[in-house]
Structures are given as C-alpha cells and as structure tokens.
C-alpha cells in the first residue's frame, strides 16, 4: 500500500506478525472471539481511550500491544508506561476485573514484552509475539517461571565439587535477579556438563521449566552431552534423569512435544528455523574451525517459523560458547525468548561482552589442578636443526614434487636453489627426515618421561598419545613414520580426522576404551571438546596462534583417571593418572598467542568457488573474509613476476590491497564512518531514506572491492595456486638438537619438591606420623599403616597437587632416584617423607629400604657363634618383612589375617620361634624402619 503513514506501516507489520503467531486480527467493529484460539482486536475501547490491540486468548482478555512507528524503536522503552496504563485500564463492557498481565510494545521491527505477574516486572526484547496458546497457558499458572526461580530450594551438595556448587548457586542467584544471560567459566575436565545436568534437573523439578535446549556445535559434543544426561542420577531420587524427563537429541526438524531437554547442534537449529534440511556432514566440524558450508547465495537471516515459536525453550545452554555466539549463529540465540547460559573453559573478550559480563563462575585450569580436579602437565622439548632453521636444496638436485591433495608425485630437477624456513615445513616443503627425527626422539625419550612403564618382559608400553598435525596430508606422513619407527602395525597408530578413511567415531571409541591404538593423529577433530581420559601425552607437531584454541587443545590431557580405569587401557600403569606431558616439537608452548578471531571462515570451500561467487556479485561477510585470507596466504608464495602480473590484471592493485578492500567492505569501523557521513549529509531525513542511503554506499563499497575479480583474474589466481606443489626434501638429513625436559617443567618440579618439603615440615608437630619421623626416630618401629594413611588423607584434602606419585616424578626430574615409583601411594609417601626428613640421602622405594635393612638384620643375626635361622623360619621372616614393606608395621594380631592365617597364623609362629616370638616382631619393626 502506497502513501502510508509510518504508524500504518508499523501496524501492517504487527498484523503480519500476529497472524504468523496464530492470532486472528480483527477490527473493533467486527469482533468474533470464537474465530480462533487467539484474537487480536484493534483499537479496542478502554476507560482511558482505545488500546492499539487487545489480545484475547480462549475468549478472555490476556494482554495489550502498544504499536509505535519504526522510528520509535530507539525509544521503545519510554512507551512502557503508556502500555502499562492501558493494561491497567478497564475494558469496555467490564471484561477484565484485574489488569491484563501480558504487555507488548512493538514497531513491527522491534518488540518488547513484559509479564506483569513477574516479581519486579521488567520488559525484555523478543523476536516475535508469543502464540495465543502460550498466553492462555501462562494465564492459568499460579506462578510464573521467574517467580518460581525466586524460591528454589537449597542445593543438595552431595556428589558436587566446590566449584560446581559455586557455579550452580551463583547461576540461580542470577536467575533470581532476572539476568537474561549468564556465563559459567569452568576449566576443561572440571565437570561443566555434569554441572549443567544438575541445574537443568533443578530447573525442571523446582521451577517447572517446560523445555530446555542444550546447544552444541558438533555432533560429537551432542552425543557426549546425551550420554551425560543418560548417566546422570539426581542426588534426591533413585531414578536416572531419563526415567524422569525425556531427552531428545535432534536429528531432524522434529521437536517432540513431550521432550523436556533437547540437544542440538547450532547448525541444525539454524537450518530448522530457515525451513531447510541439513546435511549431517555439516555437524561434524564446529563453525569456528571450518565454517558452515557456504552456498552460492547470500545467507538467509532467521525469520519467524510458526512451528517453532519463540517461547519453545525457557533456558538455552550454549556449550563451548566462545565458538558459537557470533555471526549467523547469534541469530539463533536471539530468536528464542529464553535465558541464555554459556559454558566454556576459554572465554575471550567477545564472550564476556555477549553475556553482559555476567560471569557467575570463574574456575581456571590452575585452580582445578590445585583442587585435584584436573591433573597438571610437564613439558618435554624436542628440537631438530631443520625444525629450527629450515634448510636449502641446491640447484640441479633431483627431488620429488607432490600434489597436495592427490599426493601424486613427479620427479624433477631443480633449476635453482630452494631455501625453506621452519614455517614452510609440511606446507610447501616436506622433509621426511625432520618428521622421522622428531618421532625417533620421542620414542627414545619415552622411558625417561615414563620410567615405570616396562612390563615383566622388559618391553616398554607407549602411553596413550595424541599428535596434533598441520593438515591431513601432514597427518598421513606422521602416521607412516610412527608405524615404521615403533615397528608396529596399522592398529598401533590411527588418524582421527573428519577426512579419515575409517569411521572416526569408531576409531575414537577404540582410542578411548581399548589398548589399541596407542597413538592417534588429528588435525582438528579431537583438538577441542572431546573427552579421552587415558591420554597421557600430547605431541605438538603444529604451532597454534590462538591462545583459546591452544588451551582447548591442552585440555585433552587434563582429565583425571583412577588407577583401575587407566590400567584397562595401559596395562603397565602403576598408579592413578597424576599428570600429562606436552611434548613440544615445534615451540608451540612458547610461541606468541593472540585472542583474535580466525580470518578463515570457509576453509572447506574451494578457492575457485569463492572467486566465482564474488565475480557473480554475491555479497557476504564470511565470503569476503575467507577470500581475503586465502589471498593473503597466497601472496606469501608468489614470485615478484607473479605479483606484478596480478597488479596489472587488477588495474593497479597489489594482491594485499585487493585483500584489504575485501576485509574493509565489512569492517565495523568503516560502516560506522559511512553512517556518520550520511547522518551529517542528511540531517533530519526520514529513517527509511537514511537506511537506503547507507545500503547504497555499502553496496558500492563492496562492488568496488569485488570488481577486481573478473573471469580473467580468477583464472590467473587459480592457476597460480595450482603450480605450488610440495617439494619432498629427501636430500637434507635432519639432526637432533635437543630432547629434554623444558625449563618450565624443571622449575615446576623444583617448586613441587619445595612445596612438599615445606608442607611436611609445617605439619610435623600436628600429625603424629610426621613427628615420629622428625623427632622420635626410636619410635619409627611403632609407625602404623593407619598413621601413614592419616597423613595421605590430610595431604589429599589440603594439597591434592602434592600427590605422592606426582611429587616422586618431580624428584625424578631433579635427581637420581633408586628404582621406579612404588605402586602404593602410601609406600611412595613414606619414601618421600624419609627423603625430606633426611633419613635417606636419596629417594628410594620403601620396599628397597626394607629389603636392605632386612638383609643387614639377618647378617647380624647369623654373624658370630649365635644360632642361625632355619629355612622354615627364614620363609616366615620374609613374610613378616613383606608385610612391613606394605603396611610399615607388624603386630601379633596381624598374624591372624592374610597371608599368615593360611600358614597357621600366630600358632605357627609360636611353634617356630617359641618365647622369642614377641622379641622377633619388635626387633623386625625397629630394624626394618631404620
């Protein structure tokens, strides 16, 4: 309709929105409240004048809409009083005895909503109007969701860690304050999903939340979340969560009406809201790492979908939210009228900003290690000469050249010298010797890194290792060399990437739960989010520039694992998982990191398609950004002649200038400058005209950036890219520069030893066992198993980072240790205390000390003319010695239990030693504890 006033345009849009949400829109002169579940009557009369719209649900008045022209959007909150005024008015014919609870202010573009039944009613932006069925249901409730959130019962802390308790309590406080967004920062491995299961259960049970969405960005994470909900059992109920509530992981556009928890990837939800089918392959990778599959058209903004009303979910939990709250995905989150709760271990500034800086819990990796929730890590450095400095292949040498994708090789003689840097390795040049030296150095260092992993045959068992490779091609090279260097078959080392020939999920399951494979090589697939608890080594053969991504990668090794579960996959494990090791072969630990976003958002899209889309006039921020990044990378490979040819074809622009124009076309600063210029040039002009002027100028800016990419230019760029193959450098043989504990690990080991020593000394007067070691050596004969266990329990409770086996490993880095770490934590603790108190000058396993002291005692007994022990007596004494080695003390009462009772118990000892029995026991306790 032409020549409409802004107010008329706004009401037309509001009418469309109401109809889409299921309302029947009527004029006041043609009211028929039976026409539908919900009827919206225009200009309905009240005792203070006509309301723009009165909403009737099931024939009864429920709410009002105050309509405003679009230009009033920035001042929409100023009209709340007027809307409330109508809501509190008396409708014609006295249809309402109480104020109408549901109040909207809308321009048809922006809409705000207030539920006046809420405690401290507060308006909030909503994407669309609610359905009439929803308002009818809400009106029948005695309490609103926000009111119920005010009265949540006390949290049952059973089975929860302090950080989880703090997160849930603070989140519920945030709900009580009606904060729309909240961020839970919790270290990888600290139990984010379990925390989410707990507060989801409380929201469903105590706040009567209807439906909660658990949003992930990969199918793998969705499956893991589903498993967590399947396993979760509330502290106050004997039934599993899924026996109480229905959990649905979305595999299609169907959302079951009886599902209380939905698990979905954000890609699938975006497709659902657009009314499109989703290829399951799009859920394999997270959007931040490899971007949604770009189509040759501009992305469609999210529009209202009647099948999925905005009130579909009461709460949305966004897992790994540092990756999935931007760009297109932000639309999905803002579509629903729901509380948003973010979960992440590695937030950045944008994450804090999106969640309105409402951080309800901060629990860092360092804190989780101190609390014993996660394990710490050590760093072992491997450096080769070529890794550090690159190499030169002289002219006239014959080399293989390999196509990057097909890996097809051809033999070629070099016309000129080829010099390459460390940064070009495994991209432009592959040096098999460099990869081999790293793998060989790792293999040879393993007995140093894990000295207690030899089996009874003396064969070393490789700990579960995850290798981070640069590309799929690099991963293939690494796998081949690992199998050769370790002299193992295919099952020993597997690739786990999205492009692997085998089902990556199946390989991942075997890697997590079975003995083989021992080593997995990945690019991105399990770099983040995936739980593999038995992992003990992360081998970095690629550098990482993003600090968030690097922390996520480190998180793969942080999980704790008890001894029994570790031993199921690593047979030679002697104790629980105490730490993991980063083997840094590329300087990843010390390289400079940034929080900046990845430029590349469409790495899976061929360059040819990106160029073609730009040439055909497609304008899209991700498209422009990805093409710019490809050009920047390509520019580093071009010769001067190639750069000059590009400049000629572009009409004078260098390749970097062309990339800069693409980035500038969507730069927020540029857009803001254009907006300011238009505002200055067109003061007082209608918003529609200003908006159109802005769109015209930005369109011109983007067309100018795209004008370079003609058919001829695109063909030239594509041909330039193809000629850059990988050179296989089999001529320069690498040499190992160092393979050693990093200074970081050495200093940390020294600090651990100092902390342990200081703790033991500080408590020597408080804990009986410690006072015996320090000041009463004659009483060491009285040291009991219970006394040592008390020390261990106090240590674990107060200083979990000082676990005996971890402290033992720290000593092993700093000094020569006699023997490997004992299997028993108690035995290791006794040896460590003896070392700290100066009883032993060198850390020695306690069973070795007992063996040595037993030999000395027997030697003294057998010396001279005294009576010698018979062989039967010696067998019994050895049993007593072994008992002391395990339990630190032996008494007459111990003889009534295993292993003595099966051999006759105390009666047998009296038979063998007669009146000397008690003296023998006392002497052994004293001698063996010396």
Short mmCIF file of C-alpha atoms in Angstrom, two decimals, residues 390-722:
data_model
loop_
_atom_site.label_atom_id
_atom_site.label_comp_id
_atom_site.label_asym_id
_atom_site.label_seq_id
_atom_site.Cartn_x
_atom_site.Cartn_y
_atom_site.Cartn_z
CA UNK A 390 64.79 -24.84 7.74
CA UNK A 391 67.21 -25.93 5.02
CA UNK A 392 68.42 -25.33 1.46
CA UNK A 393 68.18 -27.70 -1.52
CA UNK A 394 70.82 -26.84 -4.07
CA UNK A 395 70.14 -26.35 -7.77
CA UNK A 396 70.47 -29.37 -10.06
CA UNK A 397 69.32 -31.75 -7.33
CA UNK A 398 66.58 -34.19 -8.30
CA UNK A 399 63.56 -34.05 -6.00
CA UNK A 400 60.03 -35.42 -5.78
CA UNK A 401 57.22 -32.92 -6.16
CA UNK A 402 53.91 -33.98 -4.69
CA UNK A 403 50.45 -32.59 -5.34
CA UNK A 404 48.98 -31.52 -2.03
CA UNK A 405 45.62 -33.24 -2.36
CA UNK A 406 46.15 -36.25 -4.60
CA UNK A 407 49.70 -36.84 -3.21
CA UNK A 408 50.68 -37.77 -6.76
CA UNK A 409 54.46 -37.46 -7.21
CA UNK A 410 56.65 -36.48 -10.10
CA UNK A 411 60.46 -36.40 -10.42
CA UNK A 412 62.05 -33.05 -11.22
CA UNK A 413 65.49 -31.45 -11.35
CA UNK A 414 65.68 -28.05 -9.62
CA UNK A 415 66.77 -25.12 -11.78
CA UNK A 416 67.79 -23.01 -8.80
CA UNK A 417 68.39 -23.27 -5.08
CA UNK A 418 65.30 -23.78 -2.91
CA UNK A 419 65.65 -22.41 0.58
CA UNK A 420 62.80 -23.00 3.02
CA UNK A 421 62.07 -21.87 6.56
CA UNK A 422 60.62 -23.75 9.51
CA UNK A 423 57.26 -22.10 8.83
CA UNK A 424 57.11 -23.63 5.34
CA UNK A 425 57.62 -27.18 6.59
CA UNK A 426 54.80 -29.60 5.79
CA UNK A 427 53.06 -26.96 3.72
CA UNK A 428 55.39 -26.02 0.81
CA UNK A 429 58.15 -28.49 1.69
CA UNK A 430 58.04 -31.88 3.37
CA UNK A 431 61.22 -33.20 4.91
CA UNK A 432 60.68 -36.84 5.96
CA UNK A 433 63.94 -36.79 7.92
CA UNK A 434 62.64 -33.92 10.07
CA UNK A 435 59.45 -35.84 10.91
CA UNK A 436 61.43 -39.02 11.49
CA UNK A 437 63.90 -37.36 13.89
CA UNK A 438 61.05 -35.94 15.97
CA UNK A 439 59.27 -39.30 16.16
CA UNK A 440 62.51 -41.16 16.87
CA UNK A 441 63.48 -38.68 19.59
CA UNK A 442 60.03 -39.08 21.14
CA UNK A 443 60.32 -42.86 21.11
CA UNK A 444 63.78 -42.76 22.69
CA UNK A 445 62.68 -40.23 25.32
CA UNK A 446 59.65 -42.19 26.45
CA UNK A 447 61.49 -44.32 29.05
CA UNK A 448 62.77 -41.06 30.53
CA UNK A 449 59.33 -39.46 30.52
CA UNK A 450 57.56 -42.56 31.89
CA UNK A 451 60.31 -44.67 33.54
CA UNK A 452 57.89 -47.13 35.16
CA UNK A 453 56.10 -48.35 32.02
CA UNK A 454 58.09 -51.55 31.39
CA UNK A 455 56.25 -54.87 31.56
CA UNK A 456 57.57 -58.09 33.07
CA UNK A 457 59.37 -58.93 29.83
CA UNK A 458 61.19 -55.61 29.91
CA UNK A 459 59.22 -54.22 26.97
CA UNK A 460 58.11 -50.58 27.11
CA UNK A 461 54.41 -49.75 26.75
CA UNK A 462 53.76 -46.49 24.90
CA UNK A 463 51.33 -44.25 26.81
CA UNK A 464 48.21 -43.07 25.01
CA UNK A 465 49.45 -40.25 22.79
CA UNK A 466 47.64 -37.66 20.70
CA UNK A 467 49.62 -35.99 17.90
CA UNK A 468 48.47 -32.64 16.53
CA UNK A 469 49.27 -32.35 12.80
CA UNK A 470 49.05 -29.34 10.48
CA UNK A 471 46.98 -30.88 7.69
CA UNK A 472 45.53 -34.22 6.67
CA UNK A 473 48.50 -34.73 4.35
CA UNK A 474 50.89 -34.00 7.22
CA UNK A 475 48.96 -36.46 9.39
CA UNK A 476 49.44 -39.20 6.79
CA UNK A 477 53.20 -38.56 6.70
CA UNK A 478 53.39 -38.72 10.50
CA UNK A 479 51.39 -41.96 10.73
CA UNK A 480 53.59 -43.75 8.20
CA UNK A 481 56.77 -42.76 10.04
CA UNK A 482 55.37 -43.58 13.51
CA UNK A 483 54.50 -47.09 12.39
CA UNK A 484 57.98 -47.56 10.95
CA UNK A 485 59.91 -46.11 13.90
CA UNK A 486 57.93 -48.02 16.51
CA UNK A 487 57.98 -51.17 14.34
CA UNK A 488 54.23 -51.58 14.73
CA UNK A 489 51.25 -52.34 12.53
CA UNK A 490 48.25 -50.35 11.38
CA UNK A 491 46.30 -50.62 14.65
CA UNK A 492 49.10 -49.04 16.67
CA UNK A 493 48.67 -45.58 15.14
CA UNK A 494 45.48 -44.23 13.58
CA UNK A 495 44.27 -40.97 12.07
CA UNK A 496 41.22 -39.37 13.67
CA UNK A 497 40.12 -36.56 11.40
CA UNK A 498 36.95 -35.67 9.54
CA UNK A 499 38.59 -36.93 6.32
CA UNK A 500 39.87 -40.24 7.66
CA UNK A 501 39.06 -43.35 5.64
CA UNK A 502 37.88 -45.23 8.75
CA UNK A 503 34.85 -44.08 10.72
CA UNK A 504 36.45 -41.50 13.04
CA UNK A 505 33.86 -42.12 15.76
CA UNK A 506 34.72 -45.82 15.86
CA UNK A 507 38.47 -45.12 15.97
CA UNK A 508 37.92 -42.54 18.70
CA UNK A 509 35.96 -45.04 20.80
CA UNK A 510 38.75 -47.61 20.48
CA UNK A 511 41.37 -44.97 21.30
CA UNK A 512 39.42 -44.05 24.43
CA UNK A 513 38.48 -47.55 25.67
CA UNK A 514 40.82 -50.16 24.16
CA UNK A 515 44.53 -50.92 24.26
CA UNK A 516 44.99 -50.05 20.57
CA UNK A 517 45.54 -47.64 19.00
CA UNK A 518 48.27 -46.33 21.29
CA UNK A 519 48.84 -43.20 19.19
CA UNK A 520 46.24 -41.10 17.39
CA UNK A 521 47.00 -38.30 14.92
CA UNK A 522 44.48 -35.50 14.45
CA UNK A 523 44.19 -32.09 12.82
CA UNK A 524 41.07 -30.52 14.36
CA UNK A 525 38.54 -33.22 15.12
CA UNK A 526 39.55 -34.01 18.72
CA UNK A 527 41.56 -30.88 19.34
CA UNK A 528 38.66 -29.48 21.36
CA UNK A 529 35.72 -30.70 23.36
CA UNK A 530 36.34 -34.45 23.07
CA UNK A 531 36.92 -36.42 26.25
CA UNK A 532 39.76 -39.01 26.16
CA UNK A 533 40.68 -39.56 29.79
CA UNK A 534 43.53 -42.11 29.32
CA UNK A 535 45.57 -39.57 27.31
CA UNK A 536 48.97 -39.01 28.91
CA UNK A 537 50.92 -37.34 26.10
CA UNK A 538 50.10 -34.53 23.69
CA UNK A 539 52.68 -34.30 20.91
CA UNK A 540 52.54 -30.92 19.18
CA UNK A 541 53.81 -31.08 15.60
CA UNK A 542 51.89 -27.92 14.66
CA UNK A 543 52.00 -24.47 16.18
CA UNK A 544 48.86 -22.66 17.32
CA UNK A 545 48.49 -18.89 17.35
CA UNK A 546 45.12 -18.64 19.14
CA UNK A 547 45.50 -18.73 22.93
CA UNK A 548 41.93 -20.03 23.33
CA UNK A 549 42.46 -22.84 20.84
CA UNK A 550 45.77 -23.80 22.45
CA UNK A 551 44.13 -24.00 25.89
CA UNK A 552 41.38 -26.18 24.42
CA UNK A 553 43.98 -28.48 22.88
CA UNK A 554 45.83 -28.77 26.19
CA UNK A 555 42.51 -29.64 27.78
CA UNK A 556 42.54 -33.02 26.01
CA UNK A 557 45.13 -34.23 28.53
CA UNK A 558 43.86 -32.70 31.77
CA UNK A 559 41.25 -35.31 32.70
CA UNK A 560 41.81 -37.32 35.87
CA UNK A 561 41.51 -41.10 35.73
CA UNK A 562 41.64 -43.63 38.55
CA UNK A 563 44.12 -46.48 38.60
CA UNK A 564 41.69 -49.26 37.66
CA UNK A 565 40.34 -47.42 34.60
CA UNK A 566 43.81 -46.37 33.46
CA UNK A 567 45.07 -49.93 33.77
CA UNK A 568 42.29 -51.18 31.49
CA UNK A 569 43.91 -49.41 28.54
CA UNK A 570 47.51 -49.06 29.77
CA UNK A 571 48.50 -52.36 31.34
CA UNK A 572 51.79 -51.25 32.86
CA UNK A 573 50.28 -48.29 34.72
CA UNK A 574 51.38 -48.49 38.36
CA UNK A 575 49.12 -45.83 39.85
CA UNK A 576 46.39 -43.33 39.08
CA UNK A 577 46.93 -40.69 36.41
CA UNK A 578 48.89 -37.92 38.15
CA UNK A 579 49.83 -35.67 35.22
CA UNK A 580 50.19 -35.50 31.47
CA UNK A 581 53.11 -34.45 29.32
CA UNK A 582 53.20 -31.98 26.46
CA UNK A 583 55.91 -33.00 24.03
CA UNK A 584 56.60 -29.79 22.14
CA UNK A 585 58.34 -30.41 18.82
CA UNK A 586 57.57 -27.02 17.22
CA UNK A 587 57.81 -24.45 20.01
CA UNK A 588 54.03 -24.30 20.45
CA UNK A 589 54.21 -23.74 24.21
CA UNK A 590 56.34 -20.61 23.95
CA UNK A 591 55.10 -19.13 20.67
CA UNK A 592 53.18 -15.87 20.79
CA UNK A 593 49.43 -16.32 21.14
CA UNK A 594 46.55 -13.92 20.46
CA UNK A 595 42.83 -13.83 21.18
CA UNK A 596 41.99 -12.57 17.69
CA UNK A 597 39.44 -14.41 15.58
CA UNK A 598 40.37 -16.62 12.67
CA UNK A 599 40.11 -14.81 9.38
CA UNK A 600 39.44 -18.04 7.53
CA UNK A 601 35.80 -18.99 7.89
CA UNK A 602 35.29 -21.20 4.83
CA UNK A 603 38.35 -23.44 4.53
CA UNK A 604 36.28 -26.33 3.15
CA UNK A 605 35.14 -24.27 0.16
CA UNK A 606 37.41 -24.45 -2.89
CA UNK A 607 39.13 -21.19 -3.81
CA UNK A 608 37.63 -21.47 -7.28
CA UNK A 609 34.10 -21.31 -5.81
CA UNK A 610 34.93 -18.33 -3.60
CA UNK A 611 36.31 -16.42 -6.59
CA UNK A 612 33.32 -17.35 -8.74
CA UNK A 613 30.83 -16.21 -6.12
CA UNK A 614 32.48 -12.81 -5.76
CA UNK A 615 32.62 -12.41 -9.53
CA UNK A 616 28.88 -13.16 -9.74
CA UNK A 617 28.06 -10.41 -7.26
CA UNK A 618 27.44 -12.37 -4.07
CA UNK A 619 27.99 -10.15 -1.01
CA UNK A 620 28.60 -11.95 2.25
CA UNK A 621 30.94 -11.11 5.12
CA UNK A 622 32.24 -14.67 5.56
CA UNK A 623 32.78 -14.99 1.82
CA UNK A 624 34.79 -11.76 1.59
CA UNK A 625 36.78 -12.55 4.75
CA UNK A 626 37.67 -16.07 3.63
CA UNK A 627 38.73 -14.97 0.15
CA UNK A 628 40.87 -12.18 1.67
CA UNK A 629 42.60 -14.69 3.91
CA UNK A 630 43.30 -17.04 1.00
CA UNK A 631 44.81 -14.15 -0.98
CA UNK A 632 46.99 -13.09 1.95
CA UNK A 633 48.32 -16.63 2.28
CA UNK A 634 48.82 -16.94 -1.47
CA UNK A 635 50.74 -13.65 -1.61
CA UNK A 636 53.49 -15.16 0.53
CA UNK A 637 54.09 -17.84 -2.09
CA UNK A 638 54.16 -15.66 -5.20
CA UNK A 639 57.24 -14.60 -7.08
CA UNK A 640 57.80 -10.92 -7.93
CA UNK A 641 56.80 -11.60 -11.55
CA UNK A 642 53.56 -13.23 -10.40
CA UNK A 643 52.77 -10.28 -8.12
CA UNK A 644 53.41 -7.85 -10.98
CA UNK A 645 51.07 -9.80 -13.27
CA UNK A 646 48.34 -9.68 -10.58
CA UNK A 647 48.79 -5.89 -10.25
CA UNK A 648 48.43 -5.45 -14.00
CA UNK A 649 45.24 -7.51 -14.23
CA UNK A 650 43.71 -5.71 -11.23
CA UNK A 651 44.24 -2.26 -12.68
CA UNK A 652 46.98 -1.24 -10.28
CA UNK A 653 46.09 -3.02 -7.04
CA UNK A 654 48.53 -5.33 -5.33
CA UNK A 655 47.22 -8.66 -4.07
CA UNK A 656 47.40 -7.40 -0.48
CA UNK A 657 45.47 -4.24 -1.38
CA UNK A 658 42.76 -6.34 -3.01
CA UNK A 659 42.56 -8.48 0.15
CA UNK A 660 42.44 -5.32 2.26
CA UNK A 661 39.49 -3.97 0.26
CA UNK A 662 37.59 -7.20 0.84
CA UNK A 663 38.16 -7.01 4.59
CA UNK A 664 37.35 -3.29 4.67
CA UNK A 665 33.98 -3.87 2.99
CA UNK A 666 32.60 -5.38 6.20
CA UNK A 667 34.82 -3.63 8.72
CA UNK A 668 32.60 -2.26 11.55
CA UNK A 669 34.74 0.89 11.74
CA UNK A 670 34.22 1.54 8.03
CA UNK A 671 30.47 1.03 8.34
CA UNK A 672 30.35 3.41 11.30
CA UNK A 673 32.22 6.11 9.32
CA UNK A 674 29.76 5.77 6.43
CA UNK A 675 26.84 6.06 8.86
CA UNK A 676 28.29 9.24 10.38
CA UNK A 677 28.90 10.77 6.95
CA UNK A 678 25.31 10.10 5.84
CA UNK A 679 23.92 11.46 9.12
CA UNK A 680 25.90 14.69 8.58
CA UNK A 681 24.83 14.96 4.94
CA UNK A 682 21.15 14.20 5.57
CA UNK A 683 20.17 15.76 8.91
CA UNK A 684 16.50 15.30 9.73
CA UNK A 685 15.84 12.93 6.81
CA UNK A 686 13.37 10.04 7.41
CA UNK A 687 15.00 6.84 8.76
CA UNK A 688 13.93 4.86 5.67
CA UNK A 689 15.82 7.25 3.40
CA UNK A 690 18.91 7.23 5.63
CA UNK A 691 18.81 3.44 5.77
CA UNK A 692 18.58 3.22 1.97
CA UNK A 693 21.47 5.67 1.55
CA UNK A 694 23.62 3.56 3.88
CA UNK A 695 22.78 0.38 1.98
CA UNK A 696 23.62 2.07 -1.34
CA UNK A 697 27.02 3.29 -0.14
CA UNK A 698 27.96 -0.03 1.44
CA UNK A 699 26.83 -1.84 -1.71
CA UNK A 700 29.04 0.43 -3.79
CA UNK A 701 31.97 -0.19 -1.45
CA UNK A 702 31.53 -3.95 -1.74
CA UNK A 703 31.09 -3.85 -5.51
CA UNK A 704 34.30 -1.87 -5.79
CA UNK A 705 36.12 -4.50 -3.68
CA UNK A 706 34.70 -7.30 -5.83
CA UNK A 707 35.37 -5.58 -9.19
CA UNK A 708 38.95 -6.89 -9.26
CA UNK A 709 37.80 -10.49 -9.54
CA UNK A 710 36.94 -10.81 -13.23
CA UNK A 711 36.94 -14.08 -15.09
CA UNK A 712 40.49 -13.46 -16.36
CA UNK A 713 41.78 -12.56 -12.89
CA UNK A 714 40.13 -15.55 -11.28
CA UNK A 715 41.64 -17.93 -13.83
CA UNK A 716 45.07 -16.43 -13.18
CA UNK A 717 44.72 -16.79 -9.38
CA UNK A 718 43.56 -20.38 -9.68
CA UNK A 719 46.46 -21.28 -12.00
CA UNK A 720 48.96 -19.63 -9.63
CA UNK A 721 47.68 -21.70 -6.75
CA UNK A 722 47.90 -24.96 -8.67
#
